Amino acid sequence: MKRRNKPSKAVDRVREGVVGMSSPRAAMAYGFVGAAAFWALAQAGPAVAQTAKIFMVRLQDLTPGVKQTGHSNISGTSIAGQFVGGGAGLTGLNASSIDTGTVADARLSSNVALLNSPQTFTGTKSFSLGLTTSAFALTPGAAAGRVLTSDGAGNGSWQVSPAGMWVANGANISNTNTGNVGIGTTTPAEILTVQTPTNRYGLLHTDGTRTLATYIGGGGNGGYIGTKSNHSLHLFANDSGPLLTVNPNTNIGIGTLTPSSKLDIAAIGDGAQLLRLSTERPWVLRQSQTGANTGLQLYSTIGAKTFQITASGGTNVASFVADDADPRVGIGTATPSAGLESVSSTRSGLRGQTSTLSGSGVEGYASSTTGANFGGFFQADGATGCGVYGYASSFSGDNYGGIFSSNGATGRGVYGVSGGTSGVGVYGLGASTTGLAYGGYFKSNSSVGRGVFAWVPNSTNAALHGQADGANGIGVFGYSTSTGGGTPFGGYFKSDATSGRGIYALSAAQAGSFGYGVLGECYNGGWAVFALGHMGATGVKPFRIDHPDDPTNRYLLHYSSESPEVINFYRGNVVLNASGEALVELPGYFAKINKSPSYQLTPVGAAMPMLHVGTEIDEQALRVGEQAGPGVAAPICSFRIVGGVPGKKVSWRVEAVRNDKWVRKYGAPVEMDKEGNERGTYQHPELYNAPARMALSYRDNAEKGGGRP
């Protein structure tokens, strides 16, 4: 800090000569030091008792010149360009009388501001004209309520503080300013405006460890608010706990302090809302139920509206119709007409698959116990379409390509409809080339149920068509596993037509003689083939066994007898008594199932020309037996042989017309007119040189359809 010092009034000694004046009170001296003129006015003090003398100070051309000995006592003004000398002899000097020049710091009191030496002021210093330094200039004007400010050049000034701008209240400070406060700006737009360059932090709030900050990003990235330290950012309202959390792992949590995913929304309790989509008809994502049954529910606050998922081009992917009375789901359609409707122009409308050992690829279930409901309804309109295609990919286990169930009294576990000319309502394929694969497997647990029920409403389609292309394939396979009571059926077929066929079997091979239209087999000695009604054949009716002489290479056949009557015959041998006679009794049921008996006798061991039937079967006994019901004993029928050789054997045979209740009711016609589609056909047109198309079997095969589904 510069300061102005008054010039010293020390008087150098004159080196040579003093000009004295005769005045007793004063003397004027003129002298020059170096090139400057020096005038000295000396006043003689009262101590001078001598006569005043006047001396002249000698001027010298060079500095410092030759020192002159003597004294100068001047009461007036002494002016010189330069004073040289230490000034050690100066005493009684009053610095206030020095108008210009400087005084060395060493010659000044500690209470005076020094020029170059470090100094500490112990008292109050007042600068009436201000204080100036190399870095800061302070002007006068300090007063109560004023604040010190500086301009860009470092010039300080005292400014009047706005009234009441900052008010201290204990440890607090407040501002009642009605304007705005700016930090980094002189034109604040809001109550508090902080302005920084881009890519700079603005406000920081920290406890020394956790730091909350604001940040302005560059390149159009906008503004940021968050934590500058490695801590989560929490948002709260109404002095509550955190409502939203952003953690350093870039996860966001709503209702949780520890979000574990990019967005983690926590709400606990049945009906707790996680997300609300407030459209004109709001949707809510909420929790359903609690505990082990806890689920996630998309809830419509207003019924009968649709939630859709669409592709970028506007194509409908899925639609959910929230209607309490008629809920529906559509895939590929915005207007589903069923509980689940899937529409696709490029792929399967619906595909179900399971890889588990006992899973179901597709399962349909109609739970109503009344009405004509369907566990599954499938339709294919294509010329070679499939109403249902199910696929279970596992190569082991009891899995299903499709399983359908209905509990209704007239319900359908599977209902397949095909509108195509060659369509298939239900199509099953066992694609494996090995193992016990099934193209279709159907089962019923009811005591009178049907594992398979096939139906066609017209006369030109096959209700059930089975086809096997393998060398040992089976077109239709029915299997009943029950080993207990009841009458289970491996296959049950029925026709209501007057000329219908419950089963039509065709062995279509054109060569060889070992094809079977129907092959029945029974392991336990039961009926391999049994007919509850007439049984006929256009060919012969033999039995066939392995030939006893060559059982592995040949068969032995015996044939049934043919007759225009239904004949029962009974045979036996009898030994004649001493009278040459014998009484032959027939079974107790004979009278109930026979009529019009005839007899044959063959003597054995001797000629018996007189051998004959002496007494026939009683006709009255036959009539009584015909009327006898179950549990009522019929008369015993017998006949007597007479005229034979005593002790000899006779072979006998009785033939009678069958007369049981079946024959009495339905008869046994011998000639019949052809009816229905049989009329105009041959059973074997080749026997009459007629074309094959005239065969009844040809028409039957055409009506039932052929070829692979």
Short mmCIF file of N, CA and C in Angstrom, two decimals, residues 294-399:
data_model
loop_
_atom_site.label_atom_id
_atom_site.label_comp_id
_atom_site.label_asym_id
_atom_site.label_seq_id
_atom_site.Cartn_x
_atom_site.Cartn_y
_atom_site.Cartn_z
N THR A 294 -50.78 -66.58 -4.52
CA THR A 294 -50.55 -65.23 -5.04
C THR A 294 -50.36 -65.26 -6.55
N GLY A 295 -51.05 -64.37 -7.24
CA GLY A 295 -50.93 -64.27 -8.68
C GLY A 295 -50.89 -62.82 -9.12
N LEU A 296 -50.78 -62.62 -10.42
CA LEU A 296 -50.74 -61.29 -11.02
C LEU A 296 -51.95 -61.17 -11.93
N GLN A 297 -52.67 -60.07 -11.81
CA GLN A 297 -53.94 -59.91 -12.50
C GLN A 297 -53.97 -58.59 -13.26
N LEU A 298 -54.34 -58.67 -14.54
CA LEU A 298 -54.61 -57.47 -15.33
C LEU A 298 -56.11 -57.22 -15.23
N TYR A 299 -56.47 -56.13 -14.59
CA TYR A 299 -57.84 -55.92 -14.16
C TYR A 299 -58.45 -54.73 -14.89
N SER A 300 -59.63 -54.92 -15.42
CA SER A 300 -60.36 -53.85 -16.09
C SER A 300 -61.31 -53.20 -15.10
N THR A 301 -61.15 -51.90 -14.89
CA THR A 301 -62.01 -51.20 -13.94
C THR A 301 -63.41 -50.99 -14.50
N ILE A 302 -63.53 -51.08 -15.83
CA ILE A 302 -64.83 -50.98 -16.49
C ILE A 302 -64.96 -52.18 -17.40
N GLY A 303 -66.02 -52.96 -17.25
CA GLY A 303 -66.16 -54.20 -18.00
C GLY A 303 -66.42 -53.99 -19.47
N ALA A 304 -66.44 -55.12 -20.21
CA ALA A 304 -66.76 -55.16 -21.63
C ALA A 304 -65.84 -54.25 -22.44
N LYS A 305 -64.55 -54.33 -22.23
CA LYS A 305 -63.60 -53.60 -23.05
C LYS A 305 -62.46 -54.53 -23.42
N THR A 306 -61.66 -54.12 -24.40
CA THR A 306 -60.65 -54.99 -24.98
C THR A 306 -59.26 -54.44 -24.73
N PHE A 307 -58.37 -55.32 -24.27
CA PHE A 307 -56.95 -55.01 -24.16
C PHE A 307 -56.24 -55.71 -25.31
N GLN A 308 -55.52 -54.96 -26.14
CA GLN A 308 -54.94 -55.52 -27.35
C GLN A 308 -53.42 -55.39 -27.35
N ILE A 309 -52.78 -56.34 -27.98
CA ILE A 309 -51.35 -56.30 -28.28
C ILE A 309 -51.23 -56.31 -29.80
N THR A 310 -50.59 -55.29 -30.37
CA THR A 310 -50.49 -55.19 -31.81
C THR A 310 -49.03 -55.09 -32.24
N ALA A 311 -48.77 -55.49 -33.49
CA ALA A 311 -47.44 -55.38 -34.07
C ALA A 311 -47.23 -53.96 -34.58
N SER A 312 -46.00 -53.67 -35.00
CA SER A 312 -45.65 -52.32 -35.44
C SER A 312 -46.48 -51.88 -36.64
N GLY A 313 -46.91 -52.82 -37.46
CA GLY A 313 -47.72 -52.46 -38.62
C GLY A 313 -49.20 -52.40 -38.33
N GLY A 314 -49.59 -52.57 -37.06
CA GLY A 314 -50.99 -52.51 -36.69
C GLY A 314 -51.69 -53.85 -36.66
N THR A 315 -50.98 -54.94 -37.04
CA THR A 315 -51.60 -56.26 -37.03
C THR A 315 -51.89 -56.69 -35.60
N ASN A 316 -53.10 -57.19 -35.38
CA ASN A 316 -53.48 -57.64 -34.05
C ASN A 316 -52.73 -58.91 -33.68
N VAL A 317 -52.07 -58.92 -32.55
CA VAL A 317 -51.36 -60.10 -32.06
C VAL A 317 -52.24 -60.85 -31.07
N ALA A 318 -52.79 -60.13 -30.11
CA ALA A 318 -53.65 -60.77 -29.12
C ALA A 318 -54.65 -59.75 -28.62
N SER A 319 -55.84 -60.22 -28.29
CA SER A 319 -56.90 -59.38 -27.75
C SER A 319 -57.51 -60.07 -26.54
N PHE A 320 -57.74 -59.28 -25.49
CA PHE A 320 -58.36 -59.80 -24.28
C PHE A 320 -59.64 -58.99 -24.04
N VAL A 321 -60.78 -59.65 -24.14
CA VAL A 321 -62.06 -58.98 -23.95
C VAL A 321 -62.47 -59.16 -22.51
N ALA A 322 -62.43 -58.07 -21.74
CA ALA A 322 -62.75 -58.11 -20.32
C ALA A 322 -64.25 -57.89 -20.16
N ASP A 323 -65.00 -58.98 -20.20
CA ASP A 323 -66.45 -58.93 -20.06
C ASP A 323 -66.84 -59.99 -19.05
N ASP A 324 -67.38 -59.57 -17.91
CA ASP A 324 -67.73 -60.54 -16.87
C ASP A 324 -68.70 -61.60 -17.39
N ALA A 325 -69.61 -61.21 -18.27
CA ALA A 325 -70.60 -62.16 -18.77
C ALA A 325 -70.07 -62.99 -19.92
N ASP A 326 -69.10 -62.48 -20.68
CA ASP A 326 -68.62 -63.18 -21.87
C ASP A 326 -67.14 -62.90 -22.09
N PRO A 327 -66.25 -63.37 -21.21
CA PRO A 327 -64.81 -63.11 -21.40
C PRO A 327 -64.27 -63.92 -22.57
N ARG A 328 -63.35 -63.27 -23.34
CA ARG A 328 -62.81 -63.93 -24.52
C ARG A 328 -61.36 -63.52 -24.72
N VAL A 329 -60.61 -64.40 -25.40
CA VAL A 329 -59.22 -64.13 -25.76
C VAL A 329 -59.07 -64.44 -27.24
N GLY A 330 -58.48 -63.50 -27.97
CA GLY A 330 -58.25 -63.70 -29.38
C GLY A 330 -56.78 -63.60 -29.72
N ILE A 331 -56.29 -64.51 -30.55
CA ILE A 331 -54.92 -64.47 -31.06
C ILE A 331 -55.01 -64.28 -32.56
N GLY A 332 -54.50 -63.16 -33.04
CA GLY A 332 -54.60 -62.86 -34.46
C GLY A 332 -55.94 -62.28 -34.87
N THR A 333 -56.80 -61.98 -33.92
CA THR A 333 -58.09 -61.38 -34.21
C THR A 333 -58.45 -60.41 -33.09
N ALA A 334 -59.05 -59.27 -33.46
CA ALA A 334 -59.45 -58.27 -32.47
C ALA A 334 -60.86 -58.53 -31.97
N THR A 335 -61.59 -59.44 -32.62
CA THR A 335 -62.97 -59.70 -32.23
C THR A 335 -63.18 -61.20 -32.04
N PRO A 336 -62.60 -61.80 -31.01
CA PRO A 336 -62.77 -63.24 -30.81
C PRO A 336 -64.23 -63.58 -30.54
N SER A 337 -64.70 -64.67 -31.14
CA SER A 337 -66.08 -65.09 -30.98
C SER A 337 -66.20 -66.29 -30.05
N ALA A 338 -65.08 -66.74 -29.48
CA ALA A 338 -65.10 -67.87 -28.57
C ALA A 338 -64.24 -67.53 -27.35
N GLY A 339 -64.29 -68.40 -26.35
CA GLY A 339 -63.47 -68.17 -25.17
C GLY A 339 -62.01 -68.00 -25.55
N LEU A 340 -61.52 -68.80 -26.49
CA LEU A 340 -60.18 -68.65 -27.06
C LEU A 340 -60.28 -68.88 -28.55
N GLU A 341 -59.91 -67.86 -29.32
CA GLU A 341 -59.94 -67.97 -30.78
C GLU A 341 -58.58 -67.54 -31.33
N SER A 342 -57.98 -68.43 -32.11
CA SER A 342 -56.67 -68.15 -32.71
C SER A 342 -56.81 -68.17 -34.21
N VAL A 343 -56.34 -67.09 -34.88
CA VAL A 343 -56.47 -66.96 -36.32
C VAL A 343 -55.08 -66.66 -36.90
N SER A 344 -54.68 -67.46 -37.91
CA SER A 344 -53.40 -67.22 -38.56
C SER A 344 -53.51 -67.61 -40.02
N SER A 345 -52.93 -66.80 -40.89
CA SER A 345 -52.94 -67.11 -42.32
C SER A 345 -51.66 -67.79 -42.77
N THR A 346 -50.67 -67.90 -41.88
CA THR A 346 -49.38 -68.47 -42.27
C THR A 346 -48.95 -69.65 -41.41
N ARG A 347 -49.58 -69.82 -40.25
CA ARG A 347 -49.16 -70.89 -39.34
C ARG A 347 -50.38 -71.61 -38.78
N SER A 348 -50.11 -72.59 -37.91
CA SER A 348 -51.20 -73.29 -37.24
C SER A 348 -51.96 -72.31 -36.35
N GLY A 349 -53.29 -72.42 -36.37
CA GLY A 349 -54.07 -71.54 -35.51
C GLY A 349 -53.80 -71.79 -34.05
N LEU A 350 -53.62 -73.04 -33.67
CA LEU A 350 -53.35 -73.39 -32.27
C LEU A 350 -52.48 -74.63 -32.26
N ARG A 351 -51.41 -74.59 -31.48
CA ARG A 351 -50.52 -75.74 -31.36
C ARG A 351 -50.20 -75.98 -29.90
N GLY A 352 -50.48 -77.18 -29.44
CA GLY A 352 -50.15 -77.55 -28.07
C GLY A 352 -49.10 -78.63 -28.06
N GLN A 353 -48.14 -78.53 -27.18
CA GLN A 353 -47.05 -79.50 -27.13
C GLN A 353 -46.60 -79.70 -25.69
N THR A 354 -46.30 -80.95 -25.35
CA THR A 354 -45.73 -81.25 -24.04
C THR A 354 -44.61 -82.24 -24.21
N SER A 355 -43.54 -82.08 -23.42
CA SER A 355 -42.42 -83.01 -23.45
C SER A 355 -42.33 -83.84 -22.18
N THR A 356 -43.31 -83.70 -21.29
CA THR A 356 -43.30 -84.46 -20.05
C THR A 356 -43.74 -85.89 -20.30
N LEU A 357 -43.44 -86.77 -19.35
CA LEU A 357 -43.73 -88.19 -19.53
C LEU A 357 -45.22 -88.48 -19.52
N SER A 358 -46.02 -87.66 -18.86
CA SER A 358 -47.47 -87.91 -18.81
C SER A 358 -48.25 -86.64 -19.10
N GLY A 359 -47.68 -85.76 -19.93
CA GLY A 359 -48.32 -84.48 -20.21
C GLY A 359 -49.34 -84.59 -21.33
N SER A 360 -50.05 -83.49 -21.55
CA SER A 360 -51.05 -83.39 -22.61
C SER A 360 -50.68 -82.21 -23.50
N GLY A 361 -50.53 -82.47 -24.81
CA GLY A 361 -50.22 -81.39 -25.73
C GLY A 361 -51.33 -80.36 -25.76
N VAL A 362 -52.57 -80.82 -25.87
CA VAL A 362 -53.75 -79.96 -25.82
C VAL A 362 -54.79 -80.64 -24.96
N GLU A 363 -55.39 -79.91 -24.06
CA GLU A 363 -56.46 -80.48 -23.22
C GLU A 363 -57.66 -79.56 -23.26
N GLY A 364 -58.78 -80.12 -23.66
CA GLY A 364 -60.03 -79.37 -23.66
C GLY A 364 -60.96 -79.92 -22.60
N TYR A 365 -61.66 -79.05 -21.91
CA TYR A 365 -62.48 -79.50 -20.77
C TYR A 365 -63.77 -78.70 -20.71
N ALA A 366 -64.90 -79.36 -20.87
CA ALA A 366 -66.22 -78.74 -20.70
C ALA A 366 -66.78 -79.24 -19.38
N SER A 367 -66.83 -78.37 -18.37
CA SER A 367 -67.14 -78.81 -17.01
C SER A 367 -68.63 -78.89 -16.71
N SER A 368 -69.48 -78.34 -17.58
CA SER A 368 -70.91 -78.39 -17.30
C SER A 368 -71.40 -79.83 -17.32
N THR A 369 -72.25 -80.17 -16.36
CA THR A 369 -72.76 -81.54 -16.28
C THR A 369 -74.07 -81.70 -17.04
N THR A 370 -74.54 -80.66 -17.70
CA THR A 370 -75.75 -80.74 -18.51
C THR A 370 -75.49 -80.06 -19.84
N GLY A 371 -76.39 -80.32 -20.81
CA GLY A 371 -76.29 -79.66 -22.10
C GLY A 371 -75.36 -80.37 -23.05
N ALA A 372 -75.45 -79.97 -24.32
CA ALA A 372 -74.63 -80.56 -25.37
C ALA A 372 -73.36 -79.73 -25.55
N ASN A 373 -72.51 -79.75 -24.55
CA ASN A 373 -71.29 -78.95 -24.61
C ASN A 373 -70.14 -79.77 -25.19
N PHE A 374 -69.03 -79.11 -25.45
CA PHE A 374 -67.89 -79.75 -26.12
C PHE A 374 -66.62 -79.48 -25.34
N GLY A 375 -65.86 -80.54 -25.07
CA GLY A 375 -64.53 -80.35 -24.49
C GLY A 375 -63.59 -79.70 -25.49
N GLY A 376 -63.79 -79.98 -26.76
CA GLY A 376 -63.01 -79.32 -27.80
C GLY A 376 -63.81 -79.32 -29.09
N PHE A 377 -63.79 -78.20 -29.78
CA PHE A 377 -64.48 -78.09 -31.07
C PHE A 377 -63.47 -77.60 -32.09
N PHE A 378 -63.23 -78.39 -33.13
CA PHE A 378 -62.20 -78.06 -34.11
C PHE A 378 -62.79 -78.20 -35.51
N GLN A 379 -62.37 -77.34 -36.40
CA GLN A 379 -62.93 -77.32 -37.74
C GLN A 379 -61.85 -76.98 -38.74
N ALA A 380 -61.85 -77.72 -39.86
CA ALA A 380 -60.93 -77.44 -40.96
C ALA A 380 -61.75 -77.32 -42.22
N ASP A 381 -61.64 -76.18 -42.93
CA ASP A 381 -62.40 -75.96 -44.16
C ASP A 381 -61.59 -76.29 -45.41
N GLY A 382 -60.31 -76.59 -45.25
CA GLY A 382 -59.48 -76.88 -46.41
C GLY A 382 -59.80 -78.23 -47.03
N ALA A 383 -59.43 -78.37 -48.30
CA ALA A 383 -59.71 -79.62 -49.01
C ALA A 383 -59.01 -80.81 -48.37
N THR A 384 -57.84 -80.59 -47.79
CA THR A 384 -57.12 -81.67 -47.10
C THR A 384 -56.76 -81.24 -45.68
N GLY A 385 -57.58 -80.38 -45.10
CA GLY A 385 -57.29 -79.86 -43.77
C GLY A 385 -57.55 -80.87 -42.67
N CYS A 386 -57.09 -80.55 -41.50
CA CYS A 386 -57.29 -81.38 -40.31
C CYS A 386 -57.98 -80.54 -39.24
N GLY A 387 -59.10 -81.00 -38.76
CA GLY A 387 -59.78 -80.28 -37.69
C GLY A 387 -58.95 -80.22 -36.43
N VAL A 388 -58.28 -81.32 -36.12
CA VAL A 388 -57.43 -81.39 -34.92
C VAL A 388 -56.13 -82.07 -35.30
N TYR A 389 -55.01 -81.47 -34.87
CA TYR A 389 -53.71 -82.12 -35.01
C TYR A 389 -52.99 -81.97 -33.68
N GLY A 390 -52.78 -83.06 -32.99
CA GLY A 390 -52.09 -83.02 -31.71
C GLY A 390 -50.76 -83.75 -31.81
N TYR A 391 -49.75 -83.26 -31.07
CA TYR A 391 -48.40 -83.84 -31.17
C TYR A 391 -47.74 -83.85 -29.80
N ALA A 392 -47.38 -85.02 -29.31
CA ALA A 392 -46.60 -85.15 -28.08
C ALA A 392 -45.23 -85.68 -28.47
N SER A 393 -44.17 -84.89 -28.21
CA SER A 393 -42.86 -85.18 -28.78
C SER A 393 -42.05 -86.20 -28.00
N SER A 394 -42.42 -86.47 -26.75
CA SER A 394 -41.61 -87.38 -25.95
C SER A 394 -41.72 -88.80 -26.50
N PHE A 395 -40.60 -89.52 -26.52
CA PHE A 395 -40.59 -90.88 -27.02
C PHE A 395 -40.82 -91.91 -25.92
N SER A 396 -41.11 -91.46 -24.71
CA SER A 396 -41.39 -92.39 -23.61
C SER A 396 -42.51 -91.80 -22.76
N GLY A 397 -43.09 -92.63 -21.92
CA GLY A 397 -44.13 -92.14 -21.03
C GLY A 397 -45.51 -92.22 -21.64
N ASP A 398 -46.53 -92.02 -20.82
CA ASP A 398 -47.93 -92.10 -21.22
C ASP A 398 -48.41 -90.71 -21.60
N ASN A 399 -47.86 -90.16 -22.68
CA ASN A 399 -48.21 -88.80 -23.06
C ASN A 399 -49.29 -88.80 -24.14
#
